[in-house]
Amino acid sequence: IFQSDPFRVLNIPSLDRPRQLLYVFEHNVPMNQWHLEKMDEESCGLLSNYQSYLEGTYIINGGSIIASPDVYQHLGGYILDRWKGCNDQVALNILVRANMMGKAKVKISRQGVGVMNVLGWGGKVIVDSKGQYLNRNCLVSPVVHQYDIAGS
């Protein structure tokens, strides 16, 4: 749900000075067995090399990314080619947590903080009297992701 313009809130440099930027947003759930099993599947095979980078972290949602075009190309090179047998959310978590995003400036927002509030899978849901979804600071979240599965 778009409740307001998220780009108005982001501090993005002007187009005459392009930068590599990646904004990602966490679930309110720690990395779990499902992701580790996906990493260990024969088609992926990344568990032994990257499990340590994910231990003790929260899951970054693969469906809530804001990035510059060159960063999307970098992600696509891994997700669609180099690691094409891996789950896309698993690949994103590895790339970010293992600092494999090259020169990109990466901003990780916790659940309920920032321009995109990922409610699904353990997110804290706060709705005001107007029916707007709020961040944990009680300000309207510009974008709400997975509101339909919140509390699942």
Tab-separated table of C-alpha atoms in Angstrom:
chain	number	residue	atom	x	y	z
A	1	ILE	CA	0.000	0.000	0.000
A	2	PHE	CA	1.332	3.430	-0.893
A	3	GLN	CA	0.115	5.857	1.774
A	4	SER	CA	2.399	8.722	0.703
A	5	ASP	CA	5.425	9.370	-1.503
A	6	PRO	CA	8.394	7.362	-0.113
A	7	PHE	CA	10.922	9.241	-2.244
A	8	ARG	CA	10.061	12.496	-0.517
A	9	VAL	CA	11.363	10.978	2.716
A	10	LEU	CA	14.530	9.357	1.342
A	11	ASN	CA	17.741	11.352	1.185
A	12	ILE	CA	18.643	10.506	-2.411
A	13	PRO	CA	21.375	12.518	-4.131
A	14	SER	CA	20.496	14.476	-7.247
A	15	LEU	CA	20.570	12.708	-10.616
A	16	ASP	CA	23.608	14.696	-11.743
A	17	ARG	CA	25.645	12.751	-9.157
A	18	PRO	CA	24.430	9.145	-9.477
A	19	ARG	CA	25.274	6.844	-6.598
A	20	GLN	CA	24.804	3.206	-5.932
A	21	LEU	CA	22.073	3.009	-3.294
A	22	LEU	CA	20.223	0.064	-1.799
A	23	TYR	CA	17.470	0.343	0.789
A	24	VAL	CA	16.258	-2.950	2.292
A	25	PHE	CA	13.704	-3.672	4.978
A	26	GLU	CA	13.682	-6.395	7.615
A	27	HIS	CA	10.965	-8.680	8.858
A	28	ASN	CA	10.532	-8.814	12.623
A	29	VAL	CA	11.729	-12.440	12.490
A	30	PRO	CA	15.275	-13.785	12.905
A	31	MET	CA	16.900	-15.812	10.148
A	32	ASN	CA	15.379	-19.268	10.363
A	33	GLN	CA	15.658	-22.905	9.343
A	34	TRP	CA	13.618	-22.441	6.151
A	35	HIS	CA	16.230	-20.053	4.748
A	36	LEU	CA	19.109	-22.297	5.802
A	37	GLU	CA	17.450	-25.288	4.130
A	38	LYS	CA	16.990	-23.248	0.935
A	39	MET	CA	20.711	-22.410	1.038
A	40	ASP	CA	21.549	-26.109	1.431
A	41	GLU	CA	19.466	-27.303	-1.528
A	42	GLU	CA	21.532	-28.888	-4.279
A	43	SER	CA	20.423	-26.189	-6.747
A	44	CYS	CA	21.798	-23.471	-4.437
A	45	GLY	CA	24.654	-24.913	-2.371
A	46	LEU	CA	25.570	-21.740	-0.452
A	47	LEU	CA	25.059	-22.893	3.143
A	48	SER	CA	28.642	-23.874	3.970
A	49	ASN	CA	30.114	-20.630	2.610
A	50	TYR	CA	27.574	-18.103	3.904
A	51	GLN	CA	25.642	-19.454	6.913
A	52	SER	CA	27.872	-17.589	9.379
A	53	TYR	CA	26.960	-14.219	7.810
A	54	LEU	CA	23.260	-14.800	8.460
A	55	GLU	CA	23.422	-16.098	12.025
A	56	GLY	CA	21.872	-13.677	14.505
A	57	THR	CA	20.370	-11.439	11.809
A	58	TYR	CA	16.785	-10.601	10.946
A	59	ILE	CA	15.376	-11.648	7.585
A	60	ILE	CA	15.585	-8.967	4.902
A	61	ASN	CA	12.408	-9.028	2.848
A	62	GLY	CA	13.118	-9.811	-0.800
A	63	GLY	CA	9.983	-8.056	-2.012
A	64	SER	CA	10.711	-4.647	-0.546
A	65	ILE	CA	13.758	-3.144	-2.192
A	66	ILE	CA	14.471	0.423	-3.248
A	67	ALA	CA	17.641	0.730	-5.300
A	68	SER	CA	19.454	2.571	-8.042
A	69	PRO	CA	19.476	0.890	-11.486
A	70	ASP	CA	23.087	-0.304	-11.239
A	71	VAL	CA	22.352	-1.986	-7.913
A	72	TYR	CA	19.399	-3.832	-9.463
A	73	GLN	CA	21.782	-5.018	-12.196
A	74	HIS	CA	24.226	-6.237	-9.538
A	75	LEU	CA	21.438	-8.100	-7.713
A	76	GLY	CA	20.157	-9.542	-10.986
A	77	GLY	CA	23.605	-10.824	-11.891
A	78	TYR	CA	23.535	-13.013	-8.800
A	79	ILE	CA	19.834	-13.877	-8.569
A	80	LEU	CA	19.263	-14.562	-12.284
A	81	ASP	CA	22.669	-15.915	-13.263
A	82	ARG	CA	25.398	-16.712	-10.758
A	83	TRP	CA	23.082	-18.108	-8.043
A	84	LYS	CA	20.031	-18.814	-10.217
A	85	GLY	CA	19.231	-22.028	-8.330
A	86	CYS	CA	18.809	-20.115	-5.071
A	87	ASN	CA	15.755	-18.449	-3.605
A	88	ASP	CA	15.870	-14.707	-4.381
A	89	GLN	CA	15.316	-13.660	-0.754
A	90	VAL	CA	18.122	-15.971	0.375
A	91	ALA	CA	20.448	-14.467	-2.250
A	92	LEU	CA	19.550	-10.909	-1.197
A	93	ASN	CA	20.207	-11.682	2.472
A	94	ILE	CA	23.605	-13.197	1.676
A	95	LEU	CA	24.649	-10.327	-0.600
A	96	VAL	CA	23.734	-7.703	2.003
A	97	ARG	CA	24.910	-9.500	5.169
A	98	ALA	CA	28.189	-10.683	3.607
A	99	ASN	CA	28.924	-7.151	2.327
A	100	MET	CA	28.870	-8.269	-1.303
A	101	MET	CA	27.109	-5.224	-2.715
A	102	GLY	CA	30.250	-3.671	-4.153
A	103	LYS	CA	30.345	0.114	-3.824
A	104	ALA	CA	26.634	0.415	-3.011
A	105	LYS	CA	25.626	2.335	0.066
A	106	VAL	CA	23.288	-0.071	1.871
A	107	LYS	CA	20.644	1.103	4.327
A	108	ILE	CA	18.925	-1.634	6.353
A	109	SER	CA	15.728	-0.599	8.125
A	110	ARG	CA	14.268	-2.626	10.966
A	111	GLN	CA	10.633	-3.643	10.817
A	112	GLY	CA	8.408	-0.670	11.515
A	113	VAL	CA	11.149	1.886	10.863
A	114	GLY	CA	11.834	3.786	7.648
A	115	VAL	CA	9.900	4.429	4.470
A	116	MET	CA	8.623	0.863	4.037
A	117	ASN	CA	7.003	-1.077	6.847
A	118	VAL	CA	7.129	-4.854	6.246
A	119	LEU	CA	4.221	-6.175	8.297
A	120	GLY	CA	4.173	-9.818	7.208
A	121	TRP	CA	5.700	-12.562	9.333
A	122	GLY	CA	5.843	-11.055	12.788
A	123	GLY	CA	5.459	-7.357	12.052
A	124	LYS	CA	3.955	-5.103	14.680
A	125	VAL	CA	0.719	-3.721	13.226
A	126	ILE	CA	-0.380	-0.243	14.331
A	127	VAL	CA	-3.389	1.317	12.617
A	128	ASP	CA	-4.720	4.790	13.446
A	129	SER	CA	-8.355	5.883	13.611
A	130	LYS	CA	-8.248	6.790	9.881
A	131	GLY	CA	-7.166	3.250	8.947
A	132	GLN	CA	-3.611	4.259	8.081
A	133	TYR	CA	-0.735	1.942	8.956
A	134	LEU	CA	1.835	3.502	11.260
A	135	ASN	CA	5.502	2.880	11.910
A	136	ARG	CA	6.651	2.137	15.438
A	137	ASN	CA	7.162	5.893	16.007
A	138	CYS	CA	3.415	6.342	15.293
A	139	LEU	CA	4.019	8.291	12.054
A	140	VAL	CA	2.250	7.134	8.895
A	141	SER	CA	4.463	4.708	6.954
A	142	PRO	CA	4.816	5.862	3.329
A	143	VAL	CA	4.716	2.246	2.067
A	144	VAL	CA	3.278	-0.838	3.750
A	145	HIS	CA	4.291	-4.281	2.478
A	146	GLN	CA	2.524	-7.566	3.241
A	147	TYR	CA	-0.263	-5.977	5.264
A	148	ASP	CA	-2.472	-8.817	4.022
A	149	ILE	CA	-0.483	-11.506	5.860
A	150	ALA	CA	0.378	-9.571	9.003
A	151	GLY	CA	0.219	-11.761	12.055
A	152	SER	CA	0.524	-14.982	10.013
